[in-house]
């Protein structure tokens, strides 16, 4: 029942929406007083309009008064939580800090830039680019000298290409990309969000056949040659069978793998069951469990040869000839193809990708530029020079420190909205953030640390002032603040108490028994069948009161010729059967003895002895004799060829038939026979009026009734009609707990209203009423 109350609390929090900060301006009009605590009209208006915007009757007197009553109750509970210090605990502060971090993210970005990048990515995804590149490696934080040297080297290579040298040969000889020795720099086809953003930008902006200027990424400088552009091929979903054949295998092993995949492909062409072939032969363990199926993929997600073969397939179910990749041979079957989904369907996915993609740096740069201006960032050039002059070679080893007695440490390095950041503040940061570097100069390293410190200081200042800067954010933080407090106190006062206070619940139930009464009820069986024939079969079986069970697969136990002694294997099977029977008293078992032709003289006797032996063992294991029926079948129809020993032994057995009195089993049995899972439906219970339309359509008196309704045949058996009466607590425990929770909450609210007298300023309410 706690879950129901949680929903109630969630609704209350929704009604509360965003509550205002405690820093209310005392001059601001107040709509209600909770003891000495004011609730401003602007706070209530903000909350009310947020949660009622668009409602036709939003500004009627009744609507506003109802909402104000709910909101007042909400604020009383929060006020009580604060008075008990629940907002001062470490756990509370930690939880709220986590929420604040999440809530702050949308305010620490440049939305217009994000929107532009998302739309750009979608437009680019409609085209695929085939490009080659030469990479001149240089670290992201390399010194200006190293960066310039790498740039000039890339320029020299570009001149050689333009002069007529082969791009692929130059890539193989000069590129810092290890794969260039094999692919001559060619990256195949790709689309948006598959390469780092500066590389993608240059590839999409460079015409086919041309060479870009050097492009800087975190890997270094790239020269990009665009080989081709084509419309996007969309996405494809395939299944495959893989035979491993990695590069470098001995020739004999490689040939064996090829012969194996060809043999499998031949069986595929003969329409053998695909799933069976995958399970038996595929060496991709992960996909073999699911019929070889792979997730949807687009260009650039798989090995090019695999992609080309998959996209070349046109018709669902079509299978490609074996294709070789670095992982081995693949037989690929097309499951589905689709084009690029509409922008509306992809927007959230693209926003998530863009936020994690290298293009997010553009957003960060634009955001920092904006908050620098908004927060009046001002830099002291003289102090900056003083700070950067303290760089020594120890910075390159990560062991640098500074003289903490230096008088110049107190100089203001920069200010953000008037807040001063000193040289000492920066040097402390640099000392903590330094790391060993393999290249560059100490001055360059300290410059990088300074830029990082400025950026972090700007972001930290912005985060610390979001509540002052953005009313929506301030309200959201307060909502989470109040919601956490409310949850803690509601759990103590209402939810857990209602569940754990069994005496209080029982007393509440006894005092409110009139709320928990049965109307007229009928003890009945309602049978619904798809047609008259099925209904007839159901009625015939119903009279037997013993229905075949389909959920258990029972296997025979076998005997030696002319013997009735149980084998070890036989007793093991009987022990399992005994556990099934002991766990369900509705089950009964027929134990049937059988004999083969060579036992003809004593067939009846030996068959009976076998059945008795099995029955005796089951009773010995604790199965009541009333659940067992022993039958001797003598020589019965053969279950195997009688001219073989194996066949004869199959006839020397005890077989079993399991039955139950449960009506559900009867429905399952008949539905399995008819092949229609909805052929027969049987319900046996105490019905209230309104529970079943077919039952409501007949006279509520003991008896048997038939009728047709909604195209189905009904048989209704009413055994007893019960008069209205009181329900017992165990019958309505869930509902009673929910009601008791509401009762406890109302009692608590009444107590709070006494502790913090509520005073409504009616003149402020009137200002909100519009119709």
XYZ file of C-alpha atoms in Angstrom:
771
model
C 0.000 0.000 0.000
C 2.940 2.281 0.379
C 3.152 2.528 -3.407
C -0.369 3.988 -3.535
C 0.528 6.567 -0.947
C 3.667 7.386 -2.850
C 1.487 8.229 -5.824
C -0.602 10.475 -3.592
C 2.547 12.212 -2.388
C 3.829 12.560 -5.928
C 0.533 14.169 -6.864
C 0.868 16.528 -3.925
C 4.350 17.451 -5.058
C 3.046 18.023 -8.565
C 0.380 20.288 -7.138
C 3.071 22.048 -5.242
C 5.077 22.332 -8.419
C 7.936 24.681 -7.769
C 7.955 26.250 -4.335
C 9.645 29.496 -3.649
C 12.894 30.195 -1.907
C 12.829 31.106 1.741
C 14.417 34.462 0.937
C 11.027 36.128 0.495
C 11.010 39.846 0.229
C 9.076 41.064 3.289
C 7.604 43.870 1.202
C 6.074 41.367 -1.227
C 2.303 40.737 -0.916
C 1.476 37.618 1.109
C -1.399 35.282 0.215
C -1.276 33.156 3.368
C 0.550 32.951 6.693
C 1.540 29.607 8.224
C 2.150 30.617 11.792
C 4.846 33.263 11.330
C 5.931 31.896 7.930
C 4.620 33.911 4.944
C 3.805 32.472 1.521
C 4.014 35.214 -1.078
C 1.351 35.793 -3.702
C 3.998 35.635 -6.434
C 5.177 32.231 -5.204
C 1.659 30.829 -5.210
C 0.865 32.411 -8.591
C 3.998 30.860 -10.139
C 3.154 27.418 -8.804
C -0.509 27.678 -9.716
C 0.064 28.870 -13.260
C 2.723 26.241 -13.898
C 0.354 23.431 -12.960
C -2.938 24.822 -14.261
C -1.896 26.516 -17.468
C -4.382 25.653 -20.195
C -7.237 24.571 -17.900
C -10.479 26.291 -18.904
C -11.588 26.828 -15.298
C -8.113 27.679 -14.005
C -9.007 31.103 -12.610
C -12.376 30.431 -11.035
C -12.823 31.043 -7.327
C -13.432 27.348 -6.647
C -10.318 26.202 -8.528
C -8.008 28.706 -6.860
C -9.363 28.035 -3.357
C -9.076 24.240 -3.808
C -5.514 24.542 -4.996
C -4.571 26.976 -2.248
C -5.873 24.493 0.337
C -3.745 21.677 -1.126
C -0.710 23.911 -1.428
C -1.099 25.108 2.159
C -1.154 21.504 3.419
C 1.968 20.803 1.398
C 3.814 23.827 2.811
C 2.778 22.928 6.373
C 4.433 19.509 6.045
C 7.627 21.065 4.664
C 7.631 23.655 7.438
C 7.363 20.881 10.037
C 10.249 18.975 8.434
C 12.430 22.080 8.560
C 11.488 22.739 12.191
C 12.747 19.234 13.003
C 16.062 19.909 11.260
C 15.618 17.315 8.550
C 17.135 19.767 6.065
C 20.404 19.911 8.035
C 21.380 16.234 7.860
C 24.338 15.069 5.777
C 22.159 12.608 3.857
C 19.700 15.342 2.907
C 22.419 17.738 1.778
C 24.106 15.013 -0.290
C 20.872 14.032 -2.009
C 19.904 17.639 -2.770
C 23.399 18.407 -4.087
C 23.075 15.507 -6.524
C 19.749 16.814 -7.817
C 21.110 20.361 -8.109
C 23.979 19.097 -10.246
C 21.524 17.441 -12.631
C 19.141 20.395 -12.688
C 21.985 22.805 -13.447
C 23.094 21.119 -16.681
C 20.544 22.759 -19.048
C 21.605 26.169 -17.709
C 25.325 25.515 -18.317
C 25.080 25.198 -22.066
C 24.340 27.325 -25.100
C 20.967 26.043 -26.298
C 21.014 27.891 -29.628
C 24.372 26.327 -30.499
C 23.123 22.875 -29.500
C 19.995 23.281 -31.625
C 22.119 24.249 -34.620
C 24.515 21.328 -34.152
C 21.658 18.818 -33.813
C 20.005 20.009 -37.028
C 23.345 20.050 -38.835
C 24.065 16.455 -37.745
C 20.672 15.274 -39.020
C 21.164 16.990 -42.388
C 24.619 15.439 -42.755
C 23.288 11.980 -41.871
C 21.410 12.066 -45.156
C 24.745 11.840 -46.992
C 27.732 9.484 -46.685
C 31.319 10.449 -47.426
C 34.204 8.247 -48.515
C 37.500 9.859 -47.540
C 41.209 9.130 -47.150
C 43.537 10.950 -44.782
C 47.123 11.488 -43.743
C 47.619 12.115 -40.025
C 50.550 14.113 -38.660
C 50.353 13.315 -34.974
C 50.656 16.072 -32.360
C 49.379 16.135 -28.775
C 46.327 18.309 -27.964
C 48.395 20.328 -25.475
C 51.593 20.448 -27.544
C 53.734 23.569 -27.398
C 53.237 26.228 -30.073
C 56.580 25.246 -31.601
C 55.630 21.555 -31.939
C 52.178 22.493 -33.225
C 53.627 24.762 -35.907
C 56.135 22.101 -36.974
C 53.325 19.531 -37.409
C 51.223 22.034 -39.375
C 54.113 22.864 -41.720
C 54.807 19.164 -42.311
C 51.145 18.636 -43.254
C 51.343 21.614 -45.629
C 54.441 20.160 -47.320
C 52.653 16.828 -47.877
C 49.645 18.657 -49.323
C 51.922 20.437 -51.809
C 53.390 17.088 -52.889
C 49.910 15.654 -53.489
C 48.886 18.716 -55.494
C 52.112 18.352 -57.483
C 51.010 14.891 -58.570
C 52.305 12.404 -55.989
C 50.007 9.508 -55.078
C 47.971 10.270 -51.930
C 47.760 6.601 -50.899
C 51.531 6.063 -51.115
C 52.199 9.227 -49.122
C 49.662 8.082 -46.483
C 51.295 4.657 -46.157
C 54.732 6.247 -45.743
C 53.915 9.284 -43.559
C 50.578 8.914 -41.726
C 50.474 8.550 -37.973
C 47.373 6.349 -38.378
C 48.673 2.745 -38.020
C 46.011 1.405 -40.404
C 47.411 3.511 -43.271
C 50.025 0.898 -44.118
C 47.210 -1.450 -45.137
C 44.425 0.856 -46.335
C 46.613 3.677 -47.739
C 44.683 6.098 -45.559
C 41.217 5.202 -46.864
C 38.563 5.213 -44.126
C 35.676 3.967 -46.263
C 32.243 5.563 -46.075
C 31.062 7.357 -42.940
C 28.371 9.793 -41.910
C 27.777 12.401 -39.197
C 28.738 11.618 -35.577
C 31.173 8.870 -36.600
C 34.328 11.006 -36.787
C 35.621 13.772 -34.528
C 33.805 16.970 -35.412
C 36.634 18.996 -37.059
C 37.428 16.007 -39.314
C 33.728 15.520 -40.171
C 33.377 19.237 -40.895
C 36.259 19.278 -43.359
C 35.131 16.041 -45.055
C 31.614 17.336 -45.680
C 32.845 20.751 -46.837
C 35.562 19.506 -49.204
C 34.387 18.726 -52.779
C 34.894 15.212 -54.193
C 38.427 14.737 -55.549
C 39.930 17.661 -53.644
C 42.357 17.861 -50.718
C 41.543 19.845 -47.582
C 43.881 22.250 -45.818
C 45.427 20.758 -42.653
C 42.641 20.103 -40.100
C 43.428 20.043 -36.361
C 41.825 17.406 -34.118
C 42.901 15.974 -30.772
C 44.989 13.441 -32.729
C 46.957 16.012 -34.708
C 46.727 17.507 -38.213
C 44.872 15.695 -40.993
C 44.995 16.098 -44.746
C 41.674 14.828 -46.063
C 41.027 13.663 -49.614
C 37.317 13.204 -50.378
C 36.957 10.170 -52.660
C 33.172 10.065 -53.046
C 29.824 11.216 -51.652
C 26.509 9.384 -51.906
C 22.986 9.489 -50.409
C 22.691 7.697 -47.057
C 21.765 4.042 -47.308
C 19.709 4.156 -44.116
C 19.883 1.284 -41.658
C 19.770 -2.467 -41.986
C 19.163 -5.361 -39.587
C 20.637 -8.756 -40.454
C 21.408 -12.153 -38.983
C 24.619 -14.006 -39.755
C 26.452 -17.287 -39.400
C 30.172 -16.805 -38.802
C 33.042 -19.221 -39.369
C 36.265 -17.883 -37.873
C 39.213 -17.374 -40.242
C 41.452 -14.607 -38.945
C 44.272 -13.145 -41.088
C 47.526 -15.057 -40.801
C 45.963 -18.501 -40.476
C 47.956 -21.321 -42.068
C 46.816 -21.954 -45.643
C 45.349 -25.356 -44.753
C 43.238 -23.897 -41.925
C 42.076 -21.005 -44.079
C 41.008 -23.420 -46.825
C 39.191 -25.598 -44.289
C 37.231 -22.569 -43.026
C 36.242 -21.691 -46.606
C 35.064 -25.229 -47.325
C 33.085 -25.247 -44.079
C 31.278 -21.990 -44.779
C 30.493 -23.123 -48.343
C 28.945 -26.331 -46.983
C 26.804 -24.351 -44.526
C 25.758 -21.930 -47.287
C 24.659 -24.870 -49.438
C 22.410 -26.090 -46.612
C 20.982 -22.560 -46.254
C 20.169 -22.599 -49.971
C 18.342 -25.898 -49.451
C 16.038 -24.045 -47.025
C 17.191 -25.849 -43.895
C 16.058 -24.180 -40.668
C 18.131 -20.997 -40.244
C 18.016 -20.898 -36.431
C 19.135 -24.511 -36.229
C 22.084 -23.857 -38.552
C 23.073 -20.774 -36.549
C 22.891 -22.671 -33.273
C 24.916 -25.567 -34.634
C 27.582 -23.814 -36.690
C 27.988 -20.079 -35.957
C 31.138 -19.155 -34.041
C 29.814 -15.745 -32.966
C 28.748 -16.862 -29.495
C 26.741 -13.739 -28.638
C 24.536 -13.595 -31.726
C 24.208 -17.388 -32.005
C 21.945 -17.308 -28.920
C 19.406 -15.174 -30.816
C 19.385 -16.718 -34.266
C 22.461 -14.785 -35.381
C 20.598 -11.452 -35.185
C 22.606 -8.215 -34.977
C 21.326 -4.765 -33.927
C 20.346 -2.172 -36.535
C 23.413 -0.536 -38.103
C 24.181 2.162 -40.630
C 27.216 2.950 -42.772
C 30.461 3.103 -40.833
C 29.358 0.787 -38.022
C 30.657 -2.511 -39.443
C 33.611 -3.766 -41.486
C 33.144 -2.346 -45.032
C 32.948 -5.744 -46.753
C 30.266 -6.892 -44.271
C 28.339 -3.627 -44.725
C 28.464 -3.779 -48.509
C 27.143 -7.338 -48.565
C 24.368 -6.506 -46.078
C 23.181 -3.365 -47.887
C 23.298 -5.130 -51.249
C 20.498 -7.450 -50.099
C 17.102 -6.193 -51.256
C 14.384 -8.592 -50.107
C 13.531 -9.730 -46.595
C 14.927 -13.236 -46.033
C 17.467 -12.932 -48.877
C 20.877 -14.446 -48.065
C 24.227 -13.212 -49.414
C 27.059 -15.481 -50.560
C 29.770 -15.952 -47.909
C 31.787 -12.751 -47.407
C 35.242 -12.505 -45.811
C 36.158 -9.977 -43.096
C 39.157 -9.853 -40.720
C 37.048 -11.914 -38.291
C 36.218 -14.737 -40.681
C 33.563 -15.815 -43.154
C 29.971 -14.601 -42.815
C 26.687 -15.800 -44.314
C 24.368 -12.784 -44.052
C 20.562 -12.889 -44.074
C 18.479 -9.722 -44.477
C 15.843 -9.190 -41.772
C 14.784 -5.556 -42.310
C 15.782 -2.348 -44.062
C 14.713 1.201 -43.327
C 15.618 4.728 -44.324
C 16.744 7.521 -42.036
C 13.971 8.117 -39.450
C 12.270 11.561 -39.390
C 13.991 14.354 -37.466
C 11.315 14.309 -34.754
C 12.064 10.656 -33.988
C 15.834 11.177 -33.899
C 16.042 14.537 -32.131
C 16.528 13.257 -28.565
C 19.053 10.634 -29.696
C 20.989 13.316 -31.623
C 20.944 15.704 -28.651
C 22.419 12.984 -26.465
C 25.110 12.194 -29.051
C 25.960 15.848 -29.646
C 26.373 16.460 -25.901
C 29.034 13.715 -25.769
C 30.581 14.384 -29.183
C 33.686 16.517 -29.833
C 31.424 19.199 -31.331
C 30.259 19.933 -27.774
C 33.479 21.968 -27.501
C 31.822 24.561 -29.761
C 28.973 24.764 -27.278
C 31.377 25.112 -24.364
C 33.320 27.883 -26.115
C 30.122 29.830 -26.892
C 28.853 29.340 -23.329
C 32.109 30.582 -21.760
C 32.165 33.584 -24.066
C 28.626 34.512 -23.015
C 29.103 34.168 -19.269
C 32.392 36.056 -19.464
C 30.470 39.012 -20.825
C 27.422 38.591 -18.558
C 29.543 38.317 -15.423
C 31.879 41.203 -16.320
C 35.053 39.128 -16.400
C 38.053 41.437 -15.999
C 41.691 40.342 -16.151
C 44.747 41.999 -14.572
C 47.450 41.642 -17.246
C 50.269 42.589 -14.873
C 49.221 40.023 -12.257
C 48.809 37.382 -14.960
C 52.350 37.992 -16.175
C 53.594 37.740 -12.577
C 51.812 34.409 -12.094
C 52.961 32.867 -15.380
C 56.566 33.944 -14.685
C 56.635 31.427 -11.826
C 56.748 28.500 -14.276
C 59.762 26.199 -13.826
C 60.777 22.920 -15.430
C 59.364 21.033 -12.430
C 55.960 21.568 -14.080
C 56.999 19.093 -16.785
C 57.704 16.473 -14.108
C 54.518 17.267 -12.157
C 56.486 18.256 -9.030
C 56.243 22.053 -9.254
C 55.523 24.253 -6.246
C 55.734 27.964 -5.425
C 56.924 30.273 -2.658
C 53.953 30.687 -0.347
C 55.571 33.722 1.353
C 55.729 35.755 -1.848
C 54.006 39.124 -1.284
C 52.729 39.155 -4.858
C 50.364 36.222 -4.187
C 47.646 38.557 -2.915
C 47.381 40.443 -6.218
C 44.019 40.243 -7.927
C 44.433 38.080 -11.024
C 40.927 38.567 -12.392
C 37.419 39.359 -11.203
C 34.050 37.801 -12.014
C 31.138 40.130 -11.235
C 33.421 41.897 -8.795
C 34.518 38.723 -6.997
C 38.322 38.673 -6.770
C 40.511 35.718 -7.702
C 44.111 36.123 -6.605
C 47.440 34.904 -7.938
C 47.593 32.596 -4.908
C 44.199 31.057 -5.778
C 45.496 30.198 -9.252
C 48.846 28.830 -8.080
C 47.109 26.558 -5.567
C 44.956 25.242 -8.387
C 47.989 24.765 -10.650
C 49.869 22.852 -7.972
C 46.941 20.438 -7.555
C 46.133 20.088 -11.261
C 49.666 19.712 -12.678
C 50.711 16.446 -14.297
C 53.901 15.148 -15.925
C 54.331 16.125 -19.593
C 56.572 14.534 -22.211
C 56.841 17.611 -24.435
C 56.462 21.379 -24.483
C 57.769 24.082 -22.193
C 56.981 24.963 -18.584
C 55.595 28.352 -19.650
C 53.200 26.698 -22.094
C 52.143 24.182 -19.420
C 51.336 26.958 -16.920
C 49.469 28.885 -19.622
C 47.245 25.833 -20.230
C 46.598 25.529 -16.486
C 45.689 29.223 -16.335
C 43.154 28.888 -19.157
C 41.632 25.839 -17.441
C 41.452 27.727 -14.134
C 39.660 30.682 -15.731
C 37.151 28.360 -17.419
C 36.489 26.407 -14.219
C 36.132 29.609 -12.167
C 33.596 30.989 -14.639
C 31.546 27.765 -14.610
C 31.716 27.466 -10.806
C 30.609 31.074 -10.385
C 27.743 30.575 -12.826
C 26.612 27.409 -11.032
C 26.766 29.123 -7.641
C 24.573 31.960 -8.904
C 22.025 30.055 -10.962
C 19.371 30.477 -8.270
C 19.811 34.251 -8.344
C 19.962 34.407 -12.127
C 17.182 32.029 -13.210
C 13.846 32.002 -11.418
C 12.871 28.653 -12.960
C 16.043 27.000 -11.684
C 15.565 28.489 -8.220
C 12.027 27.157 -8.109
C 13.078 23.719 -9.322
C 15.768 23.440 -6.651
C 13.250 24.435 -3.987
C 10.808 21.858 -5.315
C 13.374 19.092 -4.933
C 14.368 20.483 -1.526
C 10.757 20.329 -0.335
C 10.072 17.014 -2.036
C 12.953 15.243 -0.267
C 11.805 16.599 3.097
C 8.188 15.689 2.407
C 9.102 12.121 1.473
C 11.043 11.590 4.707
C 8.295 12.914 6.940
C 5.400 11.294 5.039
C 7.152 7.952 5.362
C 7.408 8.386 9.120
C 3.969 9.864 9.752
C 1.814 8.074 7.191
C 3.166 5.354 4.882
C 5.226 3.119 7.173
C 2.991 3.818 10.151
C -0.125 2.623 8.322
C 1.605 -0.631 7.335
C 3.294 -1.327 10.677
C 0.541 -0.169 13.074
C -1.622 -3.311 12.920
C -3.591 -2.363 16.050
C -4.378 1.108 14.700
C -5.364 -0.353 11.319
C -7.686 -2.883 12.947
C -9.330 -0.204 15.114
C -9.795 2.057 12.072
C -11.326 -0.826 10.139
C -13.759 -1.707 12.936
C -14.846 1.919 13.282
C -15.487 2.208 9.540
C -16.990 -1.171 8.662
C -19.855 0.443 6.793
C -17.338 1.432 4.110
C -16.386 -2.198 3.535
C -19.508 -4.174 2.573
C -20.251 -6.715 -0.073
C -23.217 -6.187 -2.339
C -25.199 -9.240 -3.547
C -22.798 -11.968 -4.693
C -23.133 -15.234 -6.552
C -20.913 -18.290 -6.155
C -20.742 -19.341 -9.787
C -18.815 -20.939 -12.654
C -18.863 -18.955 -15.902
C -17.779 -20.867 -19.004
C -17.266 -19.034 -22.294
C -16.672 -21.027 -25.503
C -15.944 -20.018 -29.086
C -18.751 -22.293 -30.400
C -21.435 -24.744 -29.305
C -19.286 -27.809 -30.009
C -16.550 -26.619 -27.649
C -19.132 -25.748 -25.012
C -20.602 -29.263 -25.307
C -17.167 -30.873 -24.849
C -16.512 -28.623 -21.857
C -19.783 -29.626 -20.212
C -19.053 -33.339 -20.746
C -15.607 -33.003 -19.167
C -16.984 -30.816 -16.389
C -19.226 -33.619 -15.167
C -16.187 -35.904 -14.678
C -14.631 -33.460 -12.186
C -11.229 -34.846 -13.175
C -9.352 -33.013 -15.898
C -6.180 -33.968 -17.811
C -3.107 -31.934 -16.923
C -0.976 -30.578 -19.743
C 1.671 -28.642 -17.816
C 3.687 -31.703 -16.743
C 5.557 -34.008 -19.148
C 5.495 -37.488 -17.608
C 7.881 -40.133 -18.910
C 7.435 -43.895 -18.548
C 9.593 -46.071 -16.311
C 10.946 -49.274 -17.846
C 11.401 -52.852 -16.504
C 13.376 -55.976 -17.356
C 11.511 -58.907 -18.949
C 9.168 -60.733 -16.543
C 10.292 -58.482 -13.675
C 8.449 -55.890 -11.592
C 11.394 -54.584 -9.567
C 12.019 -50.854 -9.871
C 15.360 -49.807 -11.336
C 17.504 -46.966 -9.978
C 16.434 -44.829 -12.922
C 12.794 -45.702 -12.253
C 12.892 -44.715 -8.573
C 14.529 -41.392 -9.483
C 11.655 -40.554 -11.831
C 9.088 -41.660 -9.261
C 10.723 -39.468 -6.599
C 10.317 -36.422 -8.848
C 6.698 -37.376 -9.462
C 6.098 -37.751 -5.724
C 7.314 -34.187 -5.075
C 4.880 -32.890 -7.711
C 1.941 -34.733 -6.166
C 2.753 -33.830 -2.556
C 2.887 -30.162 -3.472
C -0.618 -30.076 -4.948
C -3.569 -31.872 -3.377
C -5.791 -31.169 -6.406
C -3.738 -33.629 -8.478
C -4.489 -37.328 -8.954
C -2.432 -39.884 -10.852
C -3.288 -42.966 -12.891
C -0.479 -45.550 -12.631
C -0.772 -47.935 -15.622
C 1.171 -51.201 -15.881
C 2.106 -52.661 -19.301
C 3.718 -55.858 -20.642
C 5.146 -56.959 -24.019
C 4.315 -59.919 -26.278
C 6.939 -62.280 -24.799
C 5.322 -61.866 -21.409
C 1.934 -62.886 -22.857
C 1.388 -65.796 -20.493
C 1.610 -63.638 -17.452
C 1.031 -60.285 -19.134
C -1.891 -59.225 -16.976
C -0.194 -60.260 -13.756
C 3.226 -58.753 -14.500
C 1.663 -55.513 -15.725
C -0.342 -55.268 -12.500
C 2.716 -56.016 -10.364
C 4.628 -53.238 -12.079
C 1.821 -50.744 -11.460
C 1.566 -51.831 -7.802
C 5.331 -51.495 -7.325
C 5.267 -47.952 -8.662
C 2.217 -47.068 -6.550
C 3.773 -48.528 -3.402
C 6.929 -46.495 -3.934
C 4.937 -43.279 -4.357
C 3.004 -43.960 -1.121
C 6.303 -44.711 0.610
C 7.515 -41.247 -0.529
C 4.544 -39.618 1.202
C 1.916 -39.414 -1.547
C -1.590 -40.043 -0.109
C -3.164 -43.225 -1.505
C -6.308 -41.217 -2.343
C -4.324 -39.385 -5.036
C -3.349 -42.644 -6.806
C -5.247 -45.079 -9.033
C -3.532 -48.302 -10.086
C -4.404 -49.964 -13.425
C -3.144 -53.086 -15.177
C -3.199 -52.794 -18.957
C -1.658 -56.156 -19.732
C -0.264 -56.425 -23.248
C -1.035 -53.055 -24.806
C -0.412 -51.379 -28.135
C 3.283 -51.395 -28.891
C 5.298 -48.232 -28.568
C 8.285 -49.703 -30.405
C 9.067 -52.455 -32.957
C 8.338 -55.758 -31.267
C 11.112 -57.637 -33.095
C 13.910 -55.718 -31.378
C 14.975 -55.841 -27.760
C 14.774 -52.040 -27.516
C 11.236 -52.095 -28.857
C 10.147 -54.873 -26.518
C 11.646 -53.091 -23.518
C 9.670 -49.975 -24.349
C 6.512 -52.037 -23.860
C 7.641 -53.352 -20.468
C 6.747 -50.217 -18.607
C 4.554 -48.194 -16.292
C 2.925 -45.124 -17.830
C 1.185 -42.267 -16.063
C -1.765 -39.948 -16.603
C -2.093 -36.842 -14.425
C -5.407 -35.184 -13.586
C -6.612 -32.263 -11.509
C -9.834 -30.793 -10.189
C -8.700 -27.274 -11.184
C -10.974 -25.829 -13.868
C -8.089 -23.877 -15.376
C -6.508 -27.163 -16.422
C -9.707 -28.147 -18.220
C -9.617 -24.908 -20.234
C -5.920 -25.448 -21.071
C -6.595 -29.037 -22.173
C -9.532 -28.133 -24.416
C -7.715 -25.135 -25.915
C -4.685 -27.282 -26.703
C -6.915 -29.842 -28.425
C -8.746 -27.209 -30.460
C -5.613 -25.225 -31.316
C -7.335 -22.046 -30.134
C -5.774 -20.499 -26.994
C -8.997 -18.558 -26.386
C -11.385 -21.368 -27.345
C -12.580 -21.943 -23.779
C -12.380 -19.641 -20.781
C -13.546 -20.775 -17.321
C -13.895 -18.609 -14.215
C -15.002 -19.893 -10.840
C -15.382 -17.436 -7.945
C -17.734 -15.256 -5.983
C -18.985 -12.594 -8.382
C -20.383 -9.213 -7.485
C -22.901 -7.606 -9.762
C -21.026 -5.868 -12.544
C -18.077 -8.280 -12.468
C -19.288 -10.328 -15.459
C -21.755 -9.179 -18.139
C -22.874 -12.713 -19.024
C -23.645 -13.525 -15.390
C -25.504 -10.229 -15.011
C -27.678 -11.228 -17.971
C -29.232 -14.239 -16.163
C -31.450 -14.485 -13.122
C -29.464 -14.599 -9.892
C -30.827 -17.862 -8.548
C -29.152 -21.211 -8.068
C -29.247 -23.131 -11.331
C -27.683 -23.686 -14.768
C -28.083 -21.190 -17.614
C -26.960 -20.959 -21.255
C -26.842 -17.876 -23.465
C -25.092 -16.271 -26.412
C -23.286 -12.959 -26.028
C -20.860 -11.101 -28.298
C -20.470 -14.109 -30.590
C -19.596 -16.595 -27.829
C -21.508 -19.412 -26.123
C -21.917 -19.288 -22.347
C -22.682 -21.890 -19.698
C -23.321 -20.390 -16.254
C -23.690 -22.512 -13.124
C -24.825 -20.612 -10.015
C -24.424 -22.732 -6.902
C -25.379 -20.098 -4.307
C -26.516 -16.478 -4.093
C -25.109 -14.651 -1.082
C -26.825 -11.805 0.686
C -25.039 -8.457 1.243
C -22.668 -8.564 4.195
C -19.623 -7.063 5.833
C -16.148 -7.728 4.461
C -13.368 -9.009 6.669
C -10.103 -7.087 7.023
C -8.047 -9.718 5.185
C -10.392 -9.379 2.191
C -9.842 -5.618 1.825
C -6.484 -5.130 3.519
C -4.947 -3.135 0.668
C -7.874 -0.743 0.390
C -8.105 -0.411 4.171
C -4.407 0.456 4.489
C -4.813 3.122 1.787
C -7.822 4.597 3.602
C -5.976 4.445 6.924
C -3.042 6.307 5.375
C -5.420 9.047 4.199
C -6.910 9.174 7.701
C -3.485 9.468 9.336
C -2.468 12.179 6.889
C -5.601 14.220 7.580
C -5.063 13.879 11.333
C -1.482 15.060 10.900
C -2.533 18.032 8.763
C -5.098 19.031 11.411
C -2.348 18.946 14.048
C -0.078 21.060 11.863
C -2.818 23.626 11.327
C -3.110 23.943 15.100
C 0.657 24.261 15.489
C 1.008 26.731 12.605
C -2.300 28.653 12.399
C -3.248 29.333 8.784
C -4.382 32.816 7.838
C -5.589 33.366 4.256
C -5.355 36.889 2.859
C -8.607 36.916 0.929
C -7.853 40.202 -0.836
C -4.836 38.541 -2.494
C -6.946 35.538 -3.541
C -9.425 37.918 -5.181
C -6.647 39.382 -7.337
C -6.109 35.956 -8.946
C -9.757 35.331 -9.852
C -10.553 36.184 -13.464
C -13.942 34.571 -14.072
